[in-house]
Amino acid sequence: MTASLLVRRPGAAVALPPVEAPASAARRGAGLARRVAARTLPWLVRGLVGSAIVAFAALAVGPHVLGYRTMTMLTASMSPVIDPGDITIVTPVAVDDVTEGMVIAYNIPIDDHQVVTHRVISVERDAAGVVTVQTKGDANEAVDPWRAALQGDTAWQVRAVVPEVGHAIQALRGPLVAELLRYGAPALLAGWLLLAIWRPARGESAADAAEAAGTATDEEVRP
């Protein structure tokens, strides 16, 4: 069996592939960008709407339904267990069940009676049943300079810590962000709904493309 090879004559011209016009390449790039944006934007809107719903449920609905509270840690007195900007989830516990080692949130008995979240280091109960605690921040060298009598039948014990979320909540409370959320969130939701309504189904698009291709083919072979 003999194999034959094509030999190019000396000086014969070599055909080069056609050079793509810059305008055509630009149009192709713009079309690709539009397709990427069309695929990405709906998912971005869904993610924003879903995150907003989850945050609203956790911060607004959950406490009323499940009975817990959320608090933002403002200081580093409990670091590294609870850092500034972390969200603490606290649940009610009977005052009589408060023991040493618990991390509780309570109103201090001095100054403006602000709420602090510190660890219980001692518990005292008097004859009348009043429970008095002394606390200390894990990062503080000194014990808190007061003894607090827990009011009511329940105290609030820290059950979980969500890192860094408090920073986002503080930012959302800013006036500029609040305005953006007030008008931007409905606009994003409306845009997502419009995209869902106006965007044709994949099956319809494929059928239209096939129909158009078939029509063009018929016209080409028509005498």
Coordinates of N, CA and C in Angstrom, one line a residue:
M1 N 0.9 -1.2 0.0 CA 0.0 0.0 0.0 C 0.9 1.2 0.0
T2 N 0.6 2.1 -0.9 CA 1.5 3.3 -1.1 C 0.7 4.6 -0.6
A3 N 1.3 5.4 0.3 CA 0.7 6.6 0.8 C 1.3 7.8 0.0
S4 N 0.4 8.6 -0.4 CA 0.8 9.8 -1.2 C 0.7 11.1 -0.3
L5 N 1.6 12.0 -0.4 CA 1.6 13.2 0.4 C 1.5 14.4 -0.6
L6 N 0.7 15.3 -0.2 CA 0.6 16.5 -1.0 C 1.8 17.4 -0.7
V7 N 2.5 17.8 -1.8 CA 3.6 18.6 -1.7 C 3.3 20.0 -2.3
R8 N 3.6 21.0 -1.5 CA 3.3 22.4 -1.9 C 4.4 22.9 -2.8
R9 N 4.0 23.5 -4.0 CA 4.9 24.0 -4.9 C 5.7 25.2 -4.3
P10 N 6.9 25.3 -4.6 CA 7.7 26.5 -4.1 C 7.0 27.8 -4.6
G11 N 6.8 28.7 -3.7 CA 6.3 30.0 -4.0 C 4.8 30.0 -4.0
A12 N 4.1 28.8 -3.7 CA 2.7 28.8 -3.7 C 2.1 29.6 -2.5
A13 N 1.0 30.3 -2.7 CA 0.4 31.1 -1.6 C -0.3 30.2 -0.6
V14 N -0.2 30.5 0.7 CA -0.9 29.8 1.7 C -2.1 30.6 2.2
A15 N -3.2 29.9 2.2 CA -4.5 30.6 2.6 C -4.5 30.8 4.1
L16 N -4.7 32.0 4.6 CA -4.7 32.3 6.1 C -6.2 32.3 6.5
P17 N -6.5 31.9 7.8 CA -7.9 32.0 8.3 C -8.3 33.5 8.3
P18 N -9.6 33.7 8.0 CA -10.1 35.1 8.0 C -9.9 35.8 9.3
V19 N -9.6 37.0 9.3 CA -9.4 37.8 10.5 C -10.8 38.3 10.9
E20 N -11.1 38.1 12.2 CA -12.4 38.6 12.7 C -12.4 40.1 12.9
A21 N -13.4 40.7 12.4 CA -13.5 42.1 12.5 C -13.7 42.6 13.9
P22 N -13.0 43.7 14.3 CA -13.1 44.2 15.7 C -14.6 44.4 16.1
A23 N -15.4 44.9 15.2 CA -16.8 45.2 15.6 C -17.5 43.9 15.9
S24 N -17.2 42.8 15.1 CA -17.9 41.5 15.3 C -17.5 41.0 16.7
A25 N -16.2 41.1 17.0 CA -15.7 40.6 18.3 C -16.3 41.4 19.5
A26 N -16.5 42.7 19.3 CA -17.1 43.5 20.3 C -18.6 43.1 20.5
R27 N -19.3 42.9 19.4 CA -20.7 42.5 19.5 C -20.8 41.1 20.2
R28 N -19.9 40.2 19.9 CA -19.9 38.9 20.5 C -19.6 39.0 22.0
G29 N -18.7 39.9 22.4 CA -18.4 40.1 23.8 C -19.6 40.7 24.5
A30 N -20.2 41.7 23.9 CA -21.4 42.3 24.5 C -22.5 41.3 24.7
G31 N -22.7 40.5 23.7 CA -23.7 39.4 23.8 C -23.5 38.5 24.9
L32 N -22.2 38.1 25.1 CA -21.8 37.2 26.2 C -22.1 37.9 27.5
A33 N -21.7 39.2 27.6 CA -21.9 39.9 28.9 C -23.4 40.0 29.2
R34 N -24.3 40.2 28.2 CA -25.7 40.3 28.4 C -26.2 38.9 28.9
R35 N -25.7 37.8 28.3 CA -26.2 36.5 28.7 C -25.8 36.2 30.2
V36 N -24.6 36.5 30.5 CA -24.1 36.3 31.9 C -24.9 37.1 32.8
A37 N -25.2 38.4 32.5 CA -26.0 39.3 33.4 C -27.4 38.7 33.5
A38 N -28.0 38.3 32.4 CA -29.3 37.7 32.4 C -29.4 36.5 33.3
R39 N -28.4 35.7 33.4 CA -28.4 34.5 34.2 C -28.1 34.9 35.7
T40 N -27.2 35.9 35.9 CA -26.8 36.2 37.3 C -27.8 37.0 38.0
L41 N -28.4 38.0 37.4 CA -29.2 39.0 38.0 C -30.4 38.3 38.8
P42 N -31.1 37.4 38.1 CA -32.2 36.8 38.9 C -31.8 36.1 40.2
W43 N -30.6 35.4 40.1 CA -30.1 34.7 41.3 C -29.7 35.6 42.3
L44 N -29.1 36.7 41.9 CA -28.6 37.8 42.9 C -29.8 38.3 43.6
V45 N -30.9 38.7 42.8 CA -32.1 39.2 43.5 C -32.7 38.2 44.4
R46 N -32.8 36.9 44.0 CA -33.3 35.9 44.8 C -32.5 35.7 46.1
G47 N -31.2 35.8 46.0 CA -30.3 35.7 47.2 C -30.6 36.9 48.2
L48 N -30.7 38.1 47.6 CA -30.9 39.3 48.5 C -32.3 39.2 49.2
V49 N -33.3 38.8 48.4 CA -34.7 38.7 49.0 C -34.7 37.5 50.0
G50 N -34.1 36.4 49.7 CA -34.0 35.3 50.7 C -33.3 35.6 51.9
S51 N -32.2 36.4 51.8 CA -31.4 36.8 53.0 C -32.2 37.7 53.9
A52 N -32.9 38.6 53.2 CA -33.8 39.6 53.9 C -34.9 38.9 54.7
I53 N -35.5 37.9 54.0 CA -36.6 37.1 54.7 C -36.0 36.3 55.9
V54 N -34.9 35.7 55.7 CA -34.3 34.9 56.8 C -33.9 35.8 58.0
A55 N -33.3 37.0 57.7 CA -32.9 37.9 58.8 C -34.2 38.4 59.5
F56 N -35.2 38.8 58.7 CA -36.4 39.3 59.3 C -37.1 38.2 60.2
A57 N -37.1 37.0 59.7 CA -37.7 35.9 60.5 C -36.9 35.6 61.8
A58 N -35.5 35.7 61.7 CA -34.7 35.4 62.9 C -34.8 36.5 63.9
L59 N -34.8 37.8 63.5 CA -34.7 38.9 64.4 C -36.1 39.5 64.8
A60 N -37.1 39.3 64.0 CA -38.4 39.9 64.3 C -39.5 38.8 64.7
V61 N -39.5 37.8 63.9 CA -40.6 36.8 64.2 C -40.2 35.7 65.2
G62 N -38.9 35.2 65.1 CA -38.5 34.2 66.0 C -38.6 34.5 67.5
P63 N -38.2 35.7 67.9 CA -38.4 36.0 69.4 C -39.8 35.9 69.9
H64 N -40.8 36.2 69.0 CA -42.2 36.2 69.5 C -42.7 34.8 69.4
V65 N -42.2 34.0 68.5 CA -42.7 32.6 68.4 C -42.0 31.6 69.3
L66 N -40.7 31.7 69.3 CA -39.8 30.7 70.0 C -39.4 31.2 71.4
G67 N -39.6 32.5 71.7 CA -39.3 33.0 73.0 C -37.9 33.4 73.3
Y68 N -37.0 33.4 72.3 CA -35.7 33.9 72.6 C -35.5 35.4 72.3
R69 N -34.4 35.9 72.7 CA -34.1 37.3 72.3 C -32.7 37.4 71.7
T70 N -32.5 38.4 70.9 CA -31.2 38.6 70.3 C -30.6 40.0 70.8
M71 N -29.3 40.0 71.1 CA -28.6 41.2 71.6 C -27.3 41.3 70.9
T72 N -26.9 42.6 70.7 CA -25.6 42.8 70.1 C -24.6 43.2 71.1
M73 N -23.5 42.5 71.1 CA -22.4 42.8 72.0 C -21.6 44.0 71.6
L74 N -21.5 45.0 72.4 CA -20.9 46.3 72.1 C -19.4 46.4 72.6
T75 N -19.0 45.6 73.6 CA -17.7 45.8 74.1 C -17.0 44.4 74.0
A76 N -15.7 44.5 74.4 CA -14.8 43.3 74.3 C -14.7 42.7 75.7
S77 N -15.6 42.9 76.6 CA -15.4 42.4 78.0 C -15.5 40.9 78.1
M78 N -16.2 40.3 77.0 CA -16.3 38.8 77.1 C -15.5 38.1 76.0
S79 N -14.6 38.9 75.4 CA -13.7 38.2 74.4 C -12.8 37.2 75.0
P80 N -12.5 36.1 74.3 CA -12.8 35.8 72.9 C -14.1 35.0 72.8
V81 N -14.8 34.8 73.9 CA -16.1 34.0 73.8 C -17.1 34.8 73.0
I82 N -17.2 36.1 73.3 CA -18.2 37.0 72.6 C -17.4 38.2 72.3
D83 N -17.2 38.5 71.0 CA -16.5 39.7 70.5 C -17.5 40.8 70.2
P84 N -17.0 42.1 70.2 CA -17.8 43.2 69.7 C -18.4 42.9 68.3
G85 N -19.7 43.2 68.2 CA -20.3 42.9 66.9 C -21.0 41.6 66.8
D86 N -20.7 40.7 67.7 CA -21.4 39.4 67.7 C -22.8 39.5 68.2
I87 N -23.7 38.7 67.8 CA -25.1 38.6 68.2 C -25.2 37.4 69.2
T88 N -25.8 37.7 70.4 CA -26.0 36.7 71.3 C -27.5 36.3 71.3
I89 N -27.8 35.0 71.4 CA -29.1 34.5 71.5 C -29.4 34.1 72.9
V90 N -30.3 34.7 73.6 CA -30.5 34.4 75.0 C -31.9 33.8 75.2
T91 N -32.1 32.9 76.1 CA -33.4 32.3 76.4 C -33.6 32.4 77.9
P92 N -34.9 32.5 78.3 CA -35.2 32.6 79.7 C -34.9 31.4 80.5
V93 N -34.4 31.6 81.7 CA -34.1 30.5 82.7 C -34.6 30.9 84.0
A94 N -35.1 30.0 84.8 CA -35.6 30.3 86.1 C -34.5 30.9 87.0
V95 N -34.8 32.0 87.7 CA -33.8 32.6 88.6 C -33.2 31.6 89.6
D96 N -34.0 30.7 90.1 CA -33.5 29.7 91.0 C -32.5 28.8 90.4
D97 N -32.5 28.7 89.1 CA -31.6 27.8 88.4 C -30.3 28.4 88.0
V98 N -30.2 29.7 88.2 CA -28.9 30.4 87.9 C -27.8 29.9 88.7
T99 N -26.7 29.5 88.1 CA -25.6 28.9 88.8 C -24.3 29.6 88.4
E100 N -23.2 29.4 89.1 CA -21.9 29.9 88.8 C -21.5 29.3 87.4
G101 N -20.8 30.1 86.6 CA -20.4 29.7 85.3 C -21.3 30.1 84.2
M102 N -22.6 30.3 84.5 CA -23.5 30.8 83.4 C -23.1 32.1 82.9
V103 N -23.4 32.4 81.6 CA -23.2 33.7 81.0 C -24.7 34.2 80.9
I104 N -25.0 35.3 81.6 CA -26.3 35.9 81.6 C -26.3 37.3 81.2
A105 N -27.5 37.8 80.7 CA -27.7 39.2 80.3 C -28.7 39.7 81.4
Y106 N -28.3 40.9 82.0 CA -29.1 41.4 83.0 C -28.9 42.9 83.2
N107 N -29.8 43.6 83.9 CA -29.6 45.0 84.1 C -28.8 45.3 85.3
I108 N -27.7 46.1 85.1 CA -26.9 46.4 86.3 C -27.6 47.3 87.3
P109 N -27.3 47.2 88.6 CA -28.1 48.0 89.5 C -27.5 49.4 89.8
I110 N -26.7 50.0 88.9 CA -26.1 51.3 89.1 C -26.3 52.1 87.8
D111 N -26.1 53.4 87.9 CA -26.1 54.4 86.8 C -27.4 54.2 86.0
D112 N -27.3 53.9 84.7 CA -28.4 53.9 83.8 C -29.1 52.5 83.7
H113 N -28.6 51.6 84.6 CA -29.2 50.2 84.6 C -29.1 49.6 83.2
Q114 N -28.0 49.8 82.5 CA -27.9 49.2 81.2 C -27.8 47.7 81.3
V115 N -28.0 47.0 80.2 CA -27.9 45.6 80.1 C -26.4 45.2 79.8
V116 N -25.9 44.3 80.6 CA -24.6 43.7 80.4 C -24.7 42.2 80.2
T117 N -23.7 41.6 79.5 CA -23.7 40.2 79.4 C -22.3 39.7 79.9
H118 N -22.4 39.1 81.1 CA -21.2 38.7 81.8 C -21.4 37.3 82.4
R119 N -20.3 36.7 82.9 CA -20.3 35.4 83.5 C -20.6 35.5 85.0
V120 N -21.4 34.6 85.5 CA -21.7 34.6 87.0 C -20.6 33.9 87.7
I121 N -20.1 34.6 88.7 CA -19.0 34.0 89.5 C -19.4 33.6 90.9
S122 N -20.5 34.2 91.4 CA -21.1 33.8 92.7 C -22.6 34.1 92.7
V123 N -23.3 33.2 93.5 CA -24.7 33.3 93.6 C -25.1 33.3 95.1
E124 N -25.9 34.2 95.5 CA -26.4 34.2 96.9 C -27.9 34.2 97.0
R125 N -28.5 33.5 97.9 CA -30.0 33.5 98.0 C -30.3 33.8 99.5
D126 N -31.2 34.8 99.7 CA -31.5 35.1 101.1 C -32.8 34.4 101.5
A127 N -33.2 34.7 102.7 CA -34.4 34.0 103.3 C -35.6 34.3 102.5
A128 N -35.7 35.5 101.9 CA -36.9 35.9 101.1 C -36.9 35.3 99.7
G129 N -35.8 34.6 99.4 CA -35.8 33.9 98.1 C -35.2 34.8 97.0
V130 N -34.7 36.0 97.4 CA -34.0 36.9 96.4 C -32.7 36.3 96.0
V131 N -32.4 36.3 94.7 CA -31.2 35.8 94.2 C -30.3 36.9 93.8
T132 N -29.1 37.0 94.4 CA -28.1 38.1 94.1 C -26.9 37.4 93.4
V133 N -26.5 38.0 92.3 CA -25.3 37.5 91.6 C -24.2 38.5 91.6
Q134 N -23.0 38.0 91.4 CA -21.8 38.8 91.1 C -21.2 38.3 89.8
T135 N -20.8 39.1 89.0 CA -20.4 38.7 87.6 C -19.0 39.3 87.3
K136 N -18.5 38.8 86.2 CA -17.2 39.3 85.7 C -17.1 39.0 84.2
G137 N -16.6 40.0 83.5 CA -16.3 39.7 82.1 C -15.1 38.9 81.9
D138 N -15.1 37.9 81.0 CA -14.0 37.0 80.8 C -12.7 37.7 80.5
A139 N -12.8 38.9 79.8 CA -11.6 39.6 79.4 C -11.2 40.6 80.4
N140 N -12.0 40.9 81.4 CA -11.7 41.9 82.5 C -10.9 41.3 83.6
E141 N -10.0 42.1 84.1 CA -9.1 41.6 85.2 C -9.9 41.6 86.5
A142 N -10.8 42.6 86.7 CA -11.5 42.8 87.9 C -12.9 42.3 87.9
V143 N -13.4 41.9 89.0 CA -14.8 41.6 89.1 C -15.7 42.8 89.0
D144 N -16.9 42.6 88.5 CA -17.8 43.8 88.4 C -18.0 44.4 89.8
P145 N -18.0 45.7 89.9 CA -18.0 46.4 91.3 C -19.5 46.5 91.8
W146 N -20.3 45.5 91.6 CA -21.7 45.6 92.1 C -22.2 44.1 92.3
R147 N -23.2 44.0 93.1 CA -23.9 42.8 93.2 C -25.4 43.1 92.7
A148 N -25.9 42.3 91.9 CA -27.2 42.5 91.2 C -28.2 41.5 91.7
A149 N -29.3 42.0 92.2 CA -30.4 41.2 92.6 C -31.3 41.0 91.3
L150 N -31.4 39.7 90.9 CA -32.2 39.4 89.7 C -33.7 39.6 90.0
Q151 N -34.3 40.4 89.1 CA -35.7 40.8 89.3 C -36.6 39.8 88.6
G152 N -37.7 39.5 89.1 CA -38.7 38.7 88.5 C -38.4 37.2 88.7
D153 N -39.0 36.3 87.9 CA -38.9 34.9 88.1 C -37.9 34.3 87.1
T154 N -37.5 35.1 86.1 CA -36.6 34.5 85.1 C -35.4 35.4 84.8
A155 N -34.3 34.8 84.4 CA -33.1 35.5 83.9 C -32.9 35.1 82.5
W156 N -31.9 35.7 81.8 CA -31.7 35.5 80.4 C -30.3 34.9 80.3
Q157 N -30.2 33.7 79.8 CA -29.0 33.0 79.7 C -28.5 32.9 78.2
V158 N -27.3 33.2 78.0 CA -26.7 33.1 76.6 C -26.6 31.7 76.2
R159 N -27.3 31.4 75.1 CA -27.3 30.0 74.5 C -26.5 29.8 73.3
A160 N -26.3 30.9 72.5 CA -25.6 30.8 71.2 C -25.0 32.2 70.9
V161 N -24.0 32.1 70.1 CA -23.4 33.4 69.6 C -23.2 33.3 68.1
V162 N -23.7 34.4 67.4 CA -23.6 34.5 66.0 C -22.5 35.5 65.7
P163 N -21.4 35.1 65.1 CA -20.3 36.1 65.0 C -20.6 37.2 63.9
E164 N -20.2 38.4 64.2 CA -20.1 39.5 63.3 C -21.4 40.1 62.8
V165 N -22.5 39.4 63.0 CA -23.8 39.9 62.4 C -24.2 41.2 63.0
G166 N -23.8 41.5 64.2 CA -24.1 42.8 64.8 C -23.6 44.0 64.0
H167 N -22.4 43.8 63.4 CA -21.9 44.9 62.6 C -22.8 45.2 61.4
A168 N -23.4 44.2 60.8 CA -24.3 44.4 59.7 C -25.6 45.0 60.2
I169 N -26.1 44.6 61.3 CA -27.3 45.3 61.9 C -27.1 46.7 62.2
Q170 N -25.9 47.0 62.8 CA -25.6 48.4 63.1 C -25.5 49.3 61.8
A171 N -24.9 48.7 60.7 CA -24.9 49.4 59.4 C -26.3 49.6 58.8
L172 N -27.1 48.6 59.0 CA -28.5 48.7 58.4 C -29.3 49.7 59.1
R173 N -28.9 50.1 60.4 CA -29.6 51.1 61.1 C -29.2 52.5 60.7
G174 N -28.2 52.6 59.9 CA -27.8 54.0 59.4 C -28.8 54.6 58.5
P175 N -28.9 55.9 58.5 CA -30.0 56.6 57.7 C -29.9 56.3 56.2
L176 N -28.6 56.3 55.7 CA -28.5 56.1 54.3 C -28.9 54.7 53.9
V177 N -28.4 53.7 54.6 CA -28.8 52.3 54.3 C -30.3 52.1 54.5
A178 N -30.8 52.7 55.5 CA -32.3 52.6 55.8 C -33.1 53.1 54.6
E179 N -32.7 54.2 54.0 CA -33.4 54.7 52.8 C -33.2 53.8 51.6
L180 N -32.0 53.3 51.4 CA -31.7 52.4 50.3 C -32.6 51.1 50.5
L181 N -32.7 50.6 51.7 CA -33.5 49.4 51.9 C -35.0 49.7 51.7
R182 N -35.4 50.9 52.1 CA -36.8 51.3 52.0 C -37.2 51.3 50.5
Y183 N -36.4 51.9 49.7 CA -36.8 52.0 48.3 C -36.1 51.0 47.4
G184 N -34.9 50.5 47.7 CA -34.2 49.6 46.9 C -34.7 48.2 46.9
A185 N -35.1 47.7 48.1 CA -35.6 46.3 48.3 C -36.9 46.2 47.5
P186 N -37.9 47.1 47.6 CA -39.1 46.9 46.7 C -38.8 46.9 45.2
A187 N -37.8 47.8 44.9 CA -37.4 47.9 43.4 C -36.8 46.6 43.0
L188 N -35.9 46.0 43.8 CA -35.3 44.7 43.4 C -36.4 43.6 43.3
L189 N -37.3 43.6 44.2 CA -38.4 42.6 44.2 C -39.3 42.8 43.0
A190 N -39.6 44.0 42.6 CA -40.4 44.3 41.5 C -39.6 43.8 40.2
G191 N -38.3 44.1 40.1 CA -37.5 43.7 39.0 C -37.5 42.2 38.8
W192 N -37.4 41.5 40.0 CA -37.3 40.1 39.9 C -38.7 39.5 39.4
L193 N -39.8 40.1 39.9 CA -41.1 39.6 39.4 C -41.3 39.9 37.9
L194 N -40.8 41.1 37.5 CA -41.0 41.4 36.1 C -40.1 40.4 35.2
L195 N -38.9 40.1 35.7 CA -38.1 39.2 34.9 C -38.8 37.8 34.9
A196 N -39.4 37.4 36.0 CA -40.0 36.1 36.0 C -41.2 36.0 35.1
I197 N -41.9 37.2 34.9 CA -43.1 37.2 34.1 C -42.7 37.3 32.6
W198 N -41.8 38.2 32.3 CA -41.5 38.5 30.9 C -40.5 37.5 30.3
R199 N -39.7 36.9 31.1 CA -38.7 36.0 30.5 C -39.4 34.7 29.9
P200 N -39.2 34.4 28.6 CA -39.9 33.3 28.0 C -39.3 32.0 28.6
A201 N -40.1 31.0 28.6 CA -39.7 29.7 29.0 C -38.7 29.1 28.1
R202 N -37.8 28.2 28.5 CA -36.8 27.6 27.7 C -37.4 26.8 26.5
G203 N -38.4 26.1 26.9 CA -39.1 25.3 25.8 C -39.6 26.2 24.7
E204 N -40.2 27.3 25.0 CA -40.7 28.3 24.0 C -39.6 28.8 23.2
S205 N -38.5 29.2 23.8 CA -37.4 29.8 23.1 C -36.8 28.8 22.1
A206 N -36.7 27.5 22.6 CA -36.1 26.5 21.7 C -37.1 26.3 20.5
A207 N -38.4 26.2 20.8 CA -39.4 26.0 19.7 C -39.3 27.2 18.7
D208 N -39.3 28.4 19.2 CA -39.2 29.6 18.3 C -37.9 29.5 17.5
A209 N -36.8 29.1 18.1 CA -35.6 29.1 17.3 C -35.6 28.0 16.2
A210 N -36.2 26.8 16.6 CA -36.4 25.7 15.6 C -37.3 26.2 14.5
E211 N -38.4 26.9 14.8 CA -39.3 27.3 13.8 C -38.6 28.3 12.9
A212 N -37.8 29.2 13.4 CA -37.1 30.2 12.6 C -36.1 29.5 11.7
A213 N -35.4 28.5 12.2 CA -34.4 27.8 11.4 C -35.1 27.1 10.3
G214 N -36.3 26.4 10.6 CA -37.0 25.7 9.6 C -37.5 26.6 8.5
T215 N -38.0 27.8 8.8 CA -38.5 28.8 7.8 C -37.4 29.2 6.9
A216 N -36.2 29.5 7.5 CA -35.0 30.0 6.7 C -34.6 28.9 5.8
T217 N -34.6 27.6 6.2 CA -34.3 26.5 5.3 C -35.2 26.4 4.2
D218 N -36.5 26.5 4.5 CA -37.5 26.4 3.4 C -37.3 27.5 2.4
E219 N -37.0 28.7 2.8 CA -36.8 29.8 1.9 C -35.6 29.6 1.0
E220 N -34.5 28.9 1.6 CA -33.3 28.7 0.9 C -33.5 27.7 -0.2
V221 N -34.3 26.7 0.0 CA -34.5 25.6 -1.0 C -35.6 25.9 -1.9
R222 N -36.4 27.0 -1.7 CA -37.5 27.3 -2.5 C -37.0 27.8 -3.9
P223 N -37.5 27.3 -5.0 CA -37.0 27.7 -6.3 C -37.5 29.2 -6.6

